[in-house]
Amino acid sequence: GYCSAAGIVWVHYALGINWSPYVEIQDDHTVVDSGPYAYVRHPMYSDVLIVFISLGIWFQKLHLWLFFFSSWLLVAYKRAPREEALLSEIMAQPYLDYLKRVPDRFLPGDRFVPRVLCCFDYDYSDSAITESSNQSMDENEINERLLRDEELETE
């Protein structure tokens, strides 16, 4: 719990003026790729997940943990693709370059977690995993993945 609180402070420090409780672009918005954003694209969601897991352990109630986890899945699954689509549209190439450098959305290595266990939209074929681990995604592939995220969001 305390580590994730420190992580949230680190995330806010790294974001600086770019942070907002809403899915929006600030006037002087830049692509943040330092601090925790050098490892995953949405570290705040990772920290909140750790808080929720900690609360579930602390309360020792499975139904609370399931509630916290399902709440996190719902918010992360709905909001992260919207954020990425907006940043791709407005920030264009700098954000697409960031997507190539940092392919993991919530946790380091999450592109290898089977989709049935989480709600990440990745291609798990051997060639795609090799391609992702080499971080050689091209702009078309990134755009296709973002469009699939948007389609899944509207379902």
N, CA and C atoms as an extended XYZ file, in Angstrom:
465
Properties=species:S:1:pos:R:3:atomname:S:1:resname:S:1:resid:I:1 pbc="F F F"
N         0.805       -1.191        0.000 N   GLY     1
C         0.000        0.000        0.000 CA  GLY     1
C         0.851        1.258        0.000 C   GLY     1
N         1.865        1.299        0.892 N   TYR     2
C         2.711        2.490        0.980 CA  TYR     2
C         3.554        2.660       -0.275 C   TYR     2
N         4.012        1.550       -0.825 N   CYS     3
C         4.810        1.618       -2.059 CA  CYS     3
C         3.980        2.175       -3.203 C   CYS     3
N         2.719        1.762       -3.283 N   SER     4
C         1.883        2.263       -4.373 CA  SER     4
C         1.551        3.737       -4.166 C   SER     4
N         1.435        4.181       -2.920 N   ALA     5
C         1.224        5.612       -2.662 CA  ALA     5
C         2.437        6.408       -3.148 C   ALA     5
N         3.625        5.886       -2.889 N   ALA     6
C         4.841        6.538       -3.389 CA  ALA     6
C         4.860        6.511       -4.919 C   ALA     6
N         4.382        5.413       -5.494 N   GLY     7
C         4.312        5.314       -6.951 CA  GLY     7
C         3.384        6.350       -7.548 C   GLY     7
N         2.261        6.588       -6.893 N   ILE     8
C         1.314        7.600       -7.385 CA  ILE     8
C         1.943        8.990       -7.340 C   ILE     8
N         2.693        9.277       -6.281 N   VAL     9
C         3.407       10.561       -6.197 CA  VAL     9
C         4.419       10.655       -7.330 C   VAL     9
N         5.145        9.575       -7.593 N   TRP    10
C         6.137        9.552       -8.663 CA  TRP    10
C         5.477        9.789      -10.018 C   TRP    10
N         4.329        9.168      -10.237 N   VAL    11
C         3.589        9.342      -11.489 CA  VAL    11
C         3.178       10.806      -11.662 C   VAL    11
N         2.621       11.394      -10.619 N   HIS    12
C         2.195       12.793      -10.711 CA  HIS    12
C         3.387       13.720      -10.942 C   HIS    12
N         4.499       13.430      -10.294 N   TYR    13
C         5.707       14.232      -10.490 CA  TYR    13
C         6.175       14.131      -11.944 C   TYR    13
N         6.176       12.913      -12.488 N   ALA    14
C         6.611       12.717      -13.875 CA  ALA    14
C         5.673       13.414      -14.858 C   ALA    14
N         4.372       13.364      -14.591 N   LEU    15
C         3.399       13.975      -15.505 CA  LEU    15
C         3.446       15.497      -15.466 C   LEU    15
N         3.700       16.054      -14.301 N   GLY    16
C         3.744       17.513      -14.179 CA  GLY    16
C         2.437       18.146      -14.619 C   GLY    16
N         2.525       19.130      -15.504 N   ILE    17
C         1.326       19.861      -15.939 CA  ILE    17
C         0.432       19.039      -16.854 C   ILE    17
N         0.906       17.883      -17.308 N   ASN    18
C         0.102       17.041      -18.201 CA  ASN    18
C        -1.004       16.288      -17.476 C   ASN    18
N        -0.952       16.202      -16.141 N   TRP    19
C        -1.942       15.413      -15.405 CA  TRP    19
C        -3.304       16.095      -15.430 C   TRP    19
N        -4.333       15.281      -15.551 N   SER    20
C        -5.710       15.752      -15.484 CA  SER    20
C        -6.590       14.580      -15.067 C   SER    20
N        -7.638       14.853      -14.290 N   PRO    21
C        -8.559       13.769      -13.958 CA  PRO    21
C        -9.451       13.380      -15.145 C   PRO    21
N        -9.385       14.161      -16.210 N   TYR    22
C       -10.216       13.920      -17.383 CA  TYR    22
C        -9.343       13.450      -18.547 C   TYR    22
N        -9.953       12.836      -19.531 N   VAL    23
C        -9.229       12.463      -20.746 CA  VAL    23
C        -9.201       13.700      -21.626 C   VAL    23
N        -8.088       14.425      -21.535 N   GLU    24
C        -7.948       15.680      -22.272 CA  GLU    24
C        -6.469       15.979      -22.485 C   GLU    24
N        -6.209       16.898      -23.390 N   ILE    25
C        -4.856       17.348      -23.682 CA  ILE    25
C        -4.703       18.753      -23.099 C   ILE    25
N        -3.601       18.976      -22.389 N   GLN    26
C        -3.311       20.293      -21.826 CA  GLN    26
C        -2.737       21.198      -22.930 C   GLN    26
N        -2.712       22.510      -22.666 N   ASP    27
C        -2.217       23.460      -23.665 CA  ASP    27
C        -0.772       23.167      -24.085 C   ASP    27
N         0.097       22.929      -23.135 N   ASP    28
C         1.511       22.665      -23.425 CA  ASP    28
C         1.844       21.188      -23.229 C   ASP    28
N         0.952       20.324      -23.681 N   HIS    29
C         1.097       18.888      -23.440 CA  HIS    29
C         2.319       18.340      -24.169 C   HIS    29
N         3.054       17.480      -23.496 N   THR    30
C         4.201       16.805      -24.089 CA  THR    30
C         4.069       15.309      -23.832 C   THR    30
N         4.804       14.525      -24.595 N   VAL    31
C         4.836       13.087      -24.370 CA  VAL    31
C         5.804       12.836      -23.213 C   VAL    31
N         5.296       12.243      -22.143 N   VAL    32
C         6.127       11.937      -20.976 CA  VAL    32
C         6.654       10.523      -21.138 C   VAL    32
N         7.973       10.395      -21.188 N   ASP    33
C         8.575        9.073      -21.342 CA  ASP    33
C         9.691        8.844      -20.324 C   ASP    33
N         9.622        9.570      -19.217 N   SER    34
C        10.610        9.394      -18.158 CA  SER    34
C         9.920        8.909      -16.891 C   SER    34
N        10.728        8.594      -15.895 N   GLY    35
C        10.161        8.088      -14.647 CA  GLY    35
C         9.448        6.774      -14.901 C   GLY    35
N         8.275        6.576      -14.291 N   PRO    36
C         7.567        5.306      -14.481 CA  PRO    36
C         7.053        5.119      -15.909 C   PRO    36
N         6.934        6.223      -16.655 N   TYR    37
C         6.449        6.139      -18.035 CA  TYR    37
C         7.502        5.566      -18.988 C   TYR    37
N         8.713        5.367      -18.513 N   ALA    38
C         9.736        4.696      -19.314 CA  ALA    38
C         9.530        3.184      -19.311 C   ALA    38
N         8.701        2.674      -18.390 N   TYR    39
C         8.497        1.233      -18.236 CA  TYR    39
C         7.129        0.762      -18.711 C   TYR    39
N         6.082        1.533      -18.412 N   VAL    40
C         4.723        1.212      -18.848 CA  VAL    40
C         4.023        2.507      -19.236 C   VAL    40
N         3.002        2.384      -20.080 N   ARG    41
C         2.314        3.581      -20.574 CA  ARG    41
C         1.303        4.148      -19.583 C   ARG    41
N         0.815        3.327      -18.667 N   HIS    42
C        -0.200        3.792      -17.713 CA  HIS    42
C         0.164        3.368      -16.288 C   HIS    42
N         1.251        3.910      -15.736 N   PRO    43
C         1.684        3.467      -14.410 CA  PRO    43
C         0.717        3.847      -13.288 C   PRO    43
N        -0.089        4.872      -13.479 N   MET    44
C        -1.040        5.228      -12.428 CA  MET    44
C        -2.065        4.106      -12.236 C   MET    44
N        -2.496        3.501      -13.328 N   TYR    45
C        -3.416        2.373      -13.220 CA  TYR    45
C        -2.739        1.203      -12.495 C   TYR    45
N        -1.448        1.007      -12.763 N   SER    46
C        -0.699       -0.049      -12.081 CA  SER    46
C        -0.676        0.198      -10.580 C   SER    46
N        -0.419        1.443      -10.194 N   ASP    47
C        -0.375        1.787       -8.770 CA  ASP    47
C        -1.735        1.619       -8.103 C   ASP    47
N        -2.773        2.019       -8.791 N   VAL    48
C        -4.126        1.854       -8.228 CA  VAL    48
C        -4.447        0.371       -8.074 C   VAL    48
N        -4.021       -0.457       -9.030 N   LEU    49
C        -4.231       -1.903       -8.921 CA  LEU    49
C        -3.540       -2.437       -7.665 C   LEU    49
N        -2.322       -1.986       -7.416 N   ILE    50
C        -1.597       -2.430       -6.217 CA  ILE    50
C        -2.333       -1.987       -4.953 C   ILE    50
N        -2.867       -0.769       -4.951 N   VAL    51
C        -3.658       -0.298       -3.804 CA  VAL    51
C        -4.860       -1.212       -3.600 C   VAL    51
N        -5.566       -1.525       -4.676 N   PHE    52
C        -6.761       -2.365       -4.564 CA  PHE    52
C        -6.421       -3.770       -4.076 C   PHE    52
N        -5.329       -4.332       -4.582 N   ILE    53
C        -4.902       -5.650       -4.108 CA  ILE    53
C        -4.553       -5.577       -2.620 C   ILE    53
N        -3.852       -4.518       -2.225 N   SER    54
C        -3.486       -4.332       -0.816 CA  SER    54
C        -4.721       -4.226        0.065 C   SER    54
N        -5.717       -3.472       -0.384 N   LEU    55
C        -6.942       -3.337        0.401 CA  LEU    55
C        -7.664       -4.677        0.540 C   LEU    55
N        -7.690       -5.440       -0.535 N   GLY    56
C        -8.319       -6.753       -0.479 CA  GLY    56
C        -7.624       -7.666        0.513 C   GLY    56
N        -6.287       -7.615        0.535 N   ILE    57
C        -5.527       -8.424        1.494 CA  ILE    57
C        -5.749       -7.908        2.922 C   ILE    57
N        -5.746       -6.592        3.063 N   TRP    58
C        -5.901       -5.991        4.386 CA  TRP    58
C        -7.265       -6.334        4.995 C   TRP    58
N        -8.320       -6.200        4.191 N   PHE    59
C        -9.663       -6.505        4.690 CA  PHE    59
C        -9.925       -8.007        4.791 C   PHE    59
N        -9.125       -8.796        4.081 N   GLN    60
C        -9.257      -10.249        4.068 CA  GLN    60
C       -10.674      -10.698        3.689 C   GLN    60
N       -11.227      -10.014        2.717 N   LYS    61
C       -12.568      -10.332        2.217 CA  LYS    61
C       -12.471      -10.510        0.701 C   LYS    61
N       -12.725      -11.714        0.245 N   LEU    62
C       -12.629      -12.000       -1.178 CA  LEU    62
C       -13.584      -11.145       -1.993 C   LEU    62
N       -14.800      -10.931       -1.510 N   HIS    63
C       -15.769      -10.155       -2.283 CA  HIS    63
C       -15.317       -8.702       -2.434 C   HIS    63
N       -14.626       -8.137       -1.440 N   LEU    64
C       -14.093       -6.775       -1.588 CA  LEU    64
C       -12.972       -6.743       -2.617 C   LEU    64
N       -12.099       -7.751       -2.562 N   TRP    65
C       -11.023       -7.795       -3.537 CA  TRP    65
C       -11.591       -7.925       -4.943 C   TRP    65
N       -12.582       -8.776       -5.125 N   LEU    66
C       -13.211       -8.928       -6.438 CA  LEU    66
C       -13.860       -7.631       -6.896 C   LEU    66
N       -14.496       -6.916       -5.961 N   PHE    67
C       -15.090       -5.624       -6.296 CA  PHE    67
C       -14.014       -4.633       -6.729 C   PHE    67
N       -12.924       -4.524       -5.940 N   PHE    68
C       -11.845       -3.597       -6.278 CA  PHE    68
C       -11.219       -3.950       -7.623 C   PHE    68
N       -10.934       -5.235       -7.823 N   PHE    69
C       -10.292       -5.661       -9.057 CA  PHE    69
C       -11.196       -5.439      -10.268 C   PHE    69
N       -12.467       -5.775      -10.142 N   SER    70
C       -13.381       -5.574      -11.278 CA  SER    70
C       -13.577       -4.090      -11.558 C   SER    70
N       -13.576       -3.264      -10.517 N   SER    71
C       -13.655       -1.808      -10.719 CA  SER    71
C       -12.438       -1.315      -11.482 C   SER    71
N       -11.261       -1.820      -11.087 N   TRP    72
C       -10.040       -1.415      -11.768 CA  TRP    72
C       -10.083       -1.843      -13.238 C   TRP    72
N       -10.482       -3.097      -13.486 N   LEU    73
C       -10.560       -3.582      -14.862 CA  LEU    73
C       -11.489       -2.721      -15.702 C   LEU    73
N       -12.633       -2.383      -15.143 N   LEU    74
C       -13.610       -1.578      -15.866 CA  LEU    74
C       -13.038       -0.209      -16.224 C   LEU    74
N       -12.453        0.469      -15.252 N   VAL    75
C       -11.917        1.812      -15.498 CA  VAL    75
C       -10.711        1.744      -16.432 C   VAL    75
N        -9.765        0.860      -16.146 N   ALA    76
C        -8.556        0.773      -16.964 CA  ALA    76
C        -8.892        0.366      -18.395 C   ALA    76
N        -9.801       -0.580      -18.544 N   TYR    77
C       -10.163       -1.083      -19.865 CA  TYR    77
C       -10.894       -0.026      -20.686 C   TYR    77
N       -11.681        0.802      -20.038 N   LYS    78
C       -12.439        1.830      -20.754 CA  LYS    78
C       -11.609        3.090      -21.015 C   LYS    78
N       -10.817        3.493      -20.039 N   ARG    79
C       -10.170        4.793      -20.120 CA  ARG    79
C        -8.830        4.777      -20.864 C   ARG    79
N        -8.003        3.795      -20.635 N   ALA    80
C        -6.678        3.770      -21.256 CA  ALA    80
C        -6.733        3.828      -22.785 C   ALA    80
N        -7.600        3.050      -23.446 N   PRO    81
C        -7.662        3.163      -24.907 CA  PRO    81
C        -8.105        4.552      -25.377 C   PRO    81
N        -8.998        5.185      -24.627 N   ARG    82
C        -9.424        6.543      -24.992 CA  ARG    82
C        -8.261        7.517      -24.869 C   ARG    82
N        -7.478        7.378      -23.795 N   GLU    83
C        -6.316        8.245      -23.622 CA  GLU    83
C        -5.320        8.041      -24.758 C   GLU    83
N        -5.051        6.788      -25.085 N   GLU    84
C        -4.080        6.499      -26.134 CA  GLU    84
C        -4.554        6.985      -27.502 C   GLU    84
N        -5.832        6.837      -27.780 N   ALA    85
C        -6.360        7.306      -29.068 CA  ALA    85
C        -6.252        8.829      -29.171 C   ALA    85
N        -6.590        9.532      -28.098 N   LEU    86
C        -6.502       10.994      -28.105 CA  LEU    86
C        -5.058       11.445      -28.262 C   LEU    86
N        -4.152       10.844      -27.507 N   LEU    87
C        -2.742       11.217      -27.614 CA  LEU    87
C        -2.185       10.901      -28.998 C   LEU    87
N        -2.593        9.779      -29.590 N   SER    88
C        -2.131        9.438      -30.940 CA  SER    88
C        -2.630       10.438      -31.959 C   SER    88
N        -3.871       10.873      -31.778 N   GLU    89
C        -4.460       11.821      -32.719 CA  GLU    89
C        -3.813       13.205      -32.599 C   GLU    89
N        -3.651       13.686      -31.385 N   ILE    90
C        -3.165       15.056      -31.170 CA  ILE    90
C        -1.641       15.139      -31.233 C   ILE    90
N        -0.959       14.207      -30.574 N   MET    91
C         0.499       14.269      -30.481 CA  MET    91
C         1.177       13.631      -31.695 C   MET    91
N         0.449       12.816      -32.421 N   ALA    92
C         0.899       12.170      -33.661 CA  ALA    92
C         2.223       11.410      -33.481 C   ALA    92
N         3.210       11.725      -34.291 N   GLN    93
C         4.437       10.932      -34.355 CA  GLN    93
C         5.179       10.811      -33.030 C   GLN    93
N         5.311       11.872      -32.232 N   PRO    94
C         6.006       11.675      -30.948 CA  PRO    94
C         5.340       10.607      -30.075 C   PRO    94
N         4.009       10.541      -30.083 N   TYR    95
C         3.339        9.530      -29.265 CA  TYR    95
C         3.452        8.152      -29.909 C   TYR    95
N         3.386        8.078      -31.227 N   LEU    96
C         3.563        6.792      -31.909 CA  LEU    96
C         4.961        6.233      -31.653 C   LEU    96
N         5.962        7.113      -31.619 N   ASP    97
C         7.320        6.680      -31.285 CA  ASP    97
C         7.376        6.158      -29.855 C   ASP    97
N         6.658        6.813      -28.949 N   TYR    98
C         6.595        6.364      -27.555 CA  TYR    98
C         5.953        4.976      -27.467 C   TYR    98
N         4.886        4.749      -28.233 N   LEU    99
C         4.239        3.436      -28.236 CA  LEU    99
C         5.208        2.345      -28.690 C   LEU    99
N         6.088        2.671      -29.604 N   LYS   100
C         7.069        1.701      -30.068 CA  LYS   100
C         8.101        1.405      -28.972 C   LYS   100
N         8.517        2.449      -28.254 N   ARG   101
C         9.534        2.274      -27.210 CA  ARG   101
C         8.984        1.587      -25.969 C   ARG   101
N         7.704        1.835      -25.648 N   VAL   102
C         7.096        1.309      -24.424 CA  VAL   102
C         5.819        0.552      -24.813 C   VAL   102
N         5.942       -0.718      -25.181 N   PRO   103
C         4.781       -1.459      -25.672 CA  PRO   103
C         3.831       -1.959      -24.578 C   PRO   103
N         4.257       -1.948      -23.324 N   ASP   104
C         3.424       -2.488      -22.249 CA  ASP   104
C         2.500       -1.416      -21.689 C   ASP   104
N         1.236       -1.792      -21.545 N   ARG   105
C         0.226       -0.819      -21.132 CA  ARG   105
C         0.192       -0.602      -19.624 C   ARG   105
N         0.051       -1.652      -18.839 N   PHE   106
C        -0.133       -1.496      -17.392 CA  PHE   106
C         1.004       -2.056      -16.551 C   PHE   106
N         1.543       -3.196      -16.944 N   LEU   107
C         2.608       -3.848      -16.186 CA  LEU   107
C         3.713       -4.256      -17.144 C   LEU   107
N         4.975       -4.176      -16.724 N   PRO   108
C         6.040       -4.637      -17.616 CA  PRO   108
C         5.776       -6.089      -18.016 C   PRO   108
N         5.776       -6.343      -19.319 N   GLY   109
C         5.534       -7.687      -19.822 CA  GLY   109
C         4.072       -8.024      -20.021 C   GLY   109
N         3.156       -7.069      -19.822 N   ASP   110
C         1.728       -7.415      -19.926 CA  ASP   110
C         1.300       -7.764      -21.335 C   ASP   110
N         2.091       -7.454      -22.333 N   ARG   111
C         1.717       -7.843      -23.693 CA  ARG   111
C         1.812       -9.355      -23.872 C   ARG   111
N         2.445      -10.061      -22.912 N   PHE   112
C         2.573      -11.509      -22.987 CA  PHE   112
C         1.500      -12.220      -22.166 C   PHE   112
N         0.679      -11.484      -21.438 N   VAL   113
C        -0.371      -12.089      -20.620 CA  VAL   113
C        -1.542      -12.428      -21.531 C   VAL   113
N        -2.048      -13.650      -21.492 N   PRO   114
C        -3.163      -14.009      -22.371 CA  PRO   114
C        -4.349      -13.073      -22.195 C   PRO   114
N        -4.929      -12.688      -23.294 N   ARG   115
C        -6.038      -11.740      -23.287 CA  ARG   115
C        -7.216      -12.225      -22.444 C   ARG   115
N        -7.415      -13.512      -22.351 N   VAL   116
C        -8.546      -14.025      -21.598 CA  VAL   116
C        -8.397      -13.693      -20.113 C   VAL   116
N        -7.154      -13.494      -19.630 N   LEU   117
C        -6.919      -13.181      -18.219 CA  LEU   117
C        -7.015      -11.696      -17.919 C   LEU   117
N        -6.837      -10.886      -18.926 N   CYS   118
C        -6.940       -9.444      -18.733 CA  CYS   118
C        -7.550       -8.859      -20.000 C   CYS   118
N        -7.674       -7.595      -20.071 N   CYS   119
C        -8.391       -7.001      -21.202 CA  CYS   119
C        -7.458       -6.260      -22.142 C   CYS   119
N        -6.247       -6.763      -22.335 N   PHE   120
C        -5.284       -6.093      -23.181 CA  PHE   120
C        -5.442       -6.577      -24.607 C   PHE   120
N        -5.291       -5.683      -25.538 N   ASP   121
C        -5.519       -6.005      -26.937 CA  ASP   121
C        -4.174       -6.188      -27.638 C   ASP   121
N        -3.662       -7.396      -27.595 N   TYR   122
C        -2.410       -7.685      -28.252 CA  TYR   122
C        -2.570       -8.941      -29.105 C   TYR   122
N        -1.741       -9.040      -30.107 N   ASP   123
C        -1.694      -10.220      -30.951 CA  ASP   123
C        -0.664      -11.166      -30.341 C   ASP   123
N        -1.064      -12.404      -30.033 N   TYR   124
C        -0.184      -13.324      -29.337 CA  TYR   124
C         0.466      -14.371      -30.225 C   TYR   124
N         0.445      -14.158      -31.519 N   SER   125
C         1.139      -15.090      -32.392 CA  SER   125
C         2.647      -14.960      -32.141 C   SER   125
N         3.387      -16.007      -32.449 N   ASP   126
C         4.827      -15.991      -32.198 CA  ASP   126
C         5.509      -14.824      -32.893 C   ASP   126
N         5.105      -14.534      -34.118 N   SER   127
C         5.748      -13.444      -34.844 CA  SER   127
C         5.444      -12.105      -34.192 C   SER   127
N         4.216      -11.940      -33.682 N   ALA   128
C         3.866      -10.672      -33.037 CA  ALA   128
C         4.607      -10.510      -31.727 C   ALA   128
N         4.773      -11.596      -30.972 N   ILE   129
C         5.511      -11.500      -29.718 CA  ILE   129
C         6.964      -11.155      -30.000 C   ILE   129
N         7.551      -11.799      -30.983 N   THR   130
C         8.931      -11.476      -31.342 CA  THR   130
C         9.019      -10.029      -31.792 C   THR   130
N         8.067       -9.609      -32.601 N   GLU   131
C         8.069       -8.241      -33.093 CA  GLU   131
C         7.910       -7.255      -31.948 C   GLU   131
N         6.986       -7.532      -31.016 N   SER   132
C         6.768       -6.643      -29.895 CA  SER   132
C         7.991       -6.585      -28.998 C   SER   132
N         8.612       -7.734      -28.757 N   SER   133
C         9.755       -7.721      -27.859 CA  SER   133
C        10.940       -7.012      -28.499 C   SER   133
N        10.973       -6.964      -29.825 N   ASN   134
C        12.000       -6.184      -30.506 CA  ASN   134
C        11.588       -4.726      -30.645 C   ASN   134
N        10.383       -4.410      -30.248 N   GLN   135
C         9.822       -3.065      -30.309 CA  GLN   135
C         9.913       -2.491      -31.717 C   GLN   135
N         9.556       -3.312      -32.697 N   SER   136
C         9.665       -2.865      -34.079 CA  SER   136
C         8.292       -2.691      -34.723 C   SER   136
N         7.294       -2.337      -33.928 N   MET   137
C         5.959       -2.115      -34.483 CA  MET   137
C         5.998       -0.906      -35.410 C   MET   137
N         5.321       -1.007      -36.532 N   ASP   138
C         5.259        0.151      -37.402 CA  ASP   138
C         4.004        0.970      -37.074 C   ASP   138
N         3.917        2.132      -37.667 N   GLU   139
C         2.820        3.053      -37.387 CA  GLU   139
C         1.461        2.440      -37.717 C   GLU   139
N         1.360        1.685      -38.810 N   ASN   140
C         0.088        1.058      -39.187 CA  ASN   140
C        -0.371        0.066      -38.132 C   ASN   140
N         0.549       -0.747      -37.613 N   GLU   141
C         0.176       -1.731      -36.591 CA  GLU   141
C        -0.296       -1.038      -35.317 C   GLU   141
N         0.390        0.020      -34.944 N   ILE   142
C        -0.022        0.768      -33.747 CA  ILE   142
C        -1.411        1.342      -33.949 C   ILE   142
N        -1.650        1.934      -35.112 N   ASN   143
C        -2.966        2.509      -35.387 CA  ASN   143
C        -4.050        1.438      -35.402 C   ASN   143
N        -3.747        0.265      -35.966 N   GLU   144
C        -4.718       -0.837      -35.971 CA  GLU   144
C        -5.064       -1.263      -34.555 C   GLU   144
N        -4.065       -1.361      -33.687 N   ARG   145
C        -4.309       -1.756      -32.295 CA  ARG   145
C        -5.140       -0.704      -31.574 C   ARG   145
N        -4.855        0.556      -31.837 N   LEU   146
C        -5.637        1.614      -31.199 CA  LEU   146
C        -7.084        1.585      -31.682 C   LEU   146
N        -7.288        1.318      -32.976 N   LEU   147
C        -8.653        1.210      -33.493 CA  LEU   147
C        -9.387        0.028      -32.874 C   LEU   147
N        -8.693       -1.106      -32.697 N   ARG   148
C        -9.325       -2.262      -32.041 CA  ARG   148
C        -9.695       -1.925      -30.610 C   ARG   148
N        -8.839       -1.161      -29.914 N   ASP   149
C        -9.170       -0.741      -28.550 CA  ASP   149
C       -10.439        0.101      -28.540 C   ASP   149
N       -10.544        1.022      -29.509 N   GLU   150
C       -11.722        1.871      -29.587 CA  GLU   150
C       -12.980        1.030      -29.864 C   GLU   150
N       -12.863        0.064      -30.782 N   GLU   151
C       -14.008       -0.802      -31.090 CA  GLU   151
C       -14.423       -1.607      -29.880 C   GLU   151
N       -13.466       -2.138      -29.143 N   LEU   152
C       -13.784       -2.903      -27.938 CA  LEU   152
C       -14.442       -2.021      -26.884 C   LEU   152
N       -14.029       -0.765      -26.849 N   GLU   153
C       -14.589        0.179      -25.881 CA  GLU   153
C       -16.054        0.447      -26.150 C   GLU   153
N       -16.438        0.487      -27.435 N   THR   154
C       -17.820        0.802      -27.798 CA  THR   154
C       -18.747       -0.404      -27.643 C   THR   154
N       -18.189       -1.602      -27.476 N   GLU   155
C       -19.032       -2.809      -27.337 CA  GLU   155
C       -19.733       -2.852      -26.004 C   GLU   155
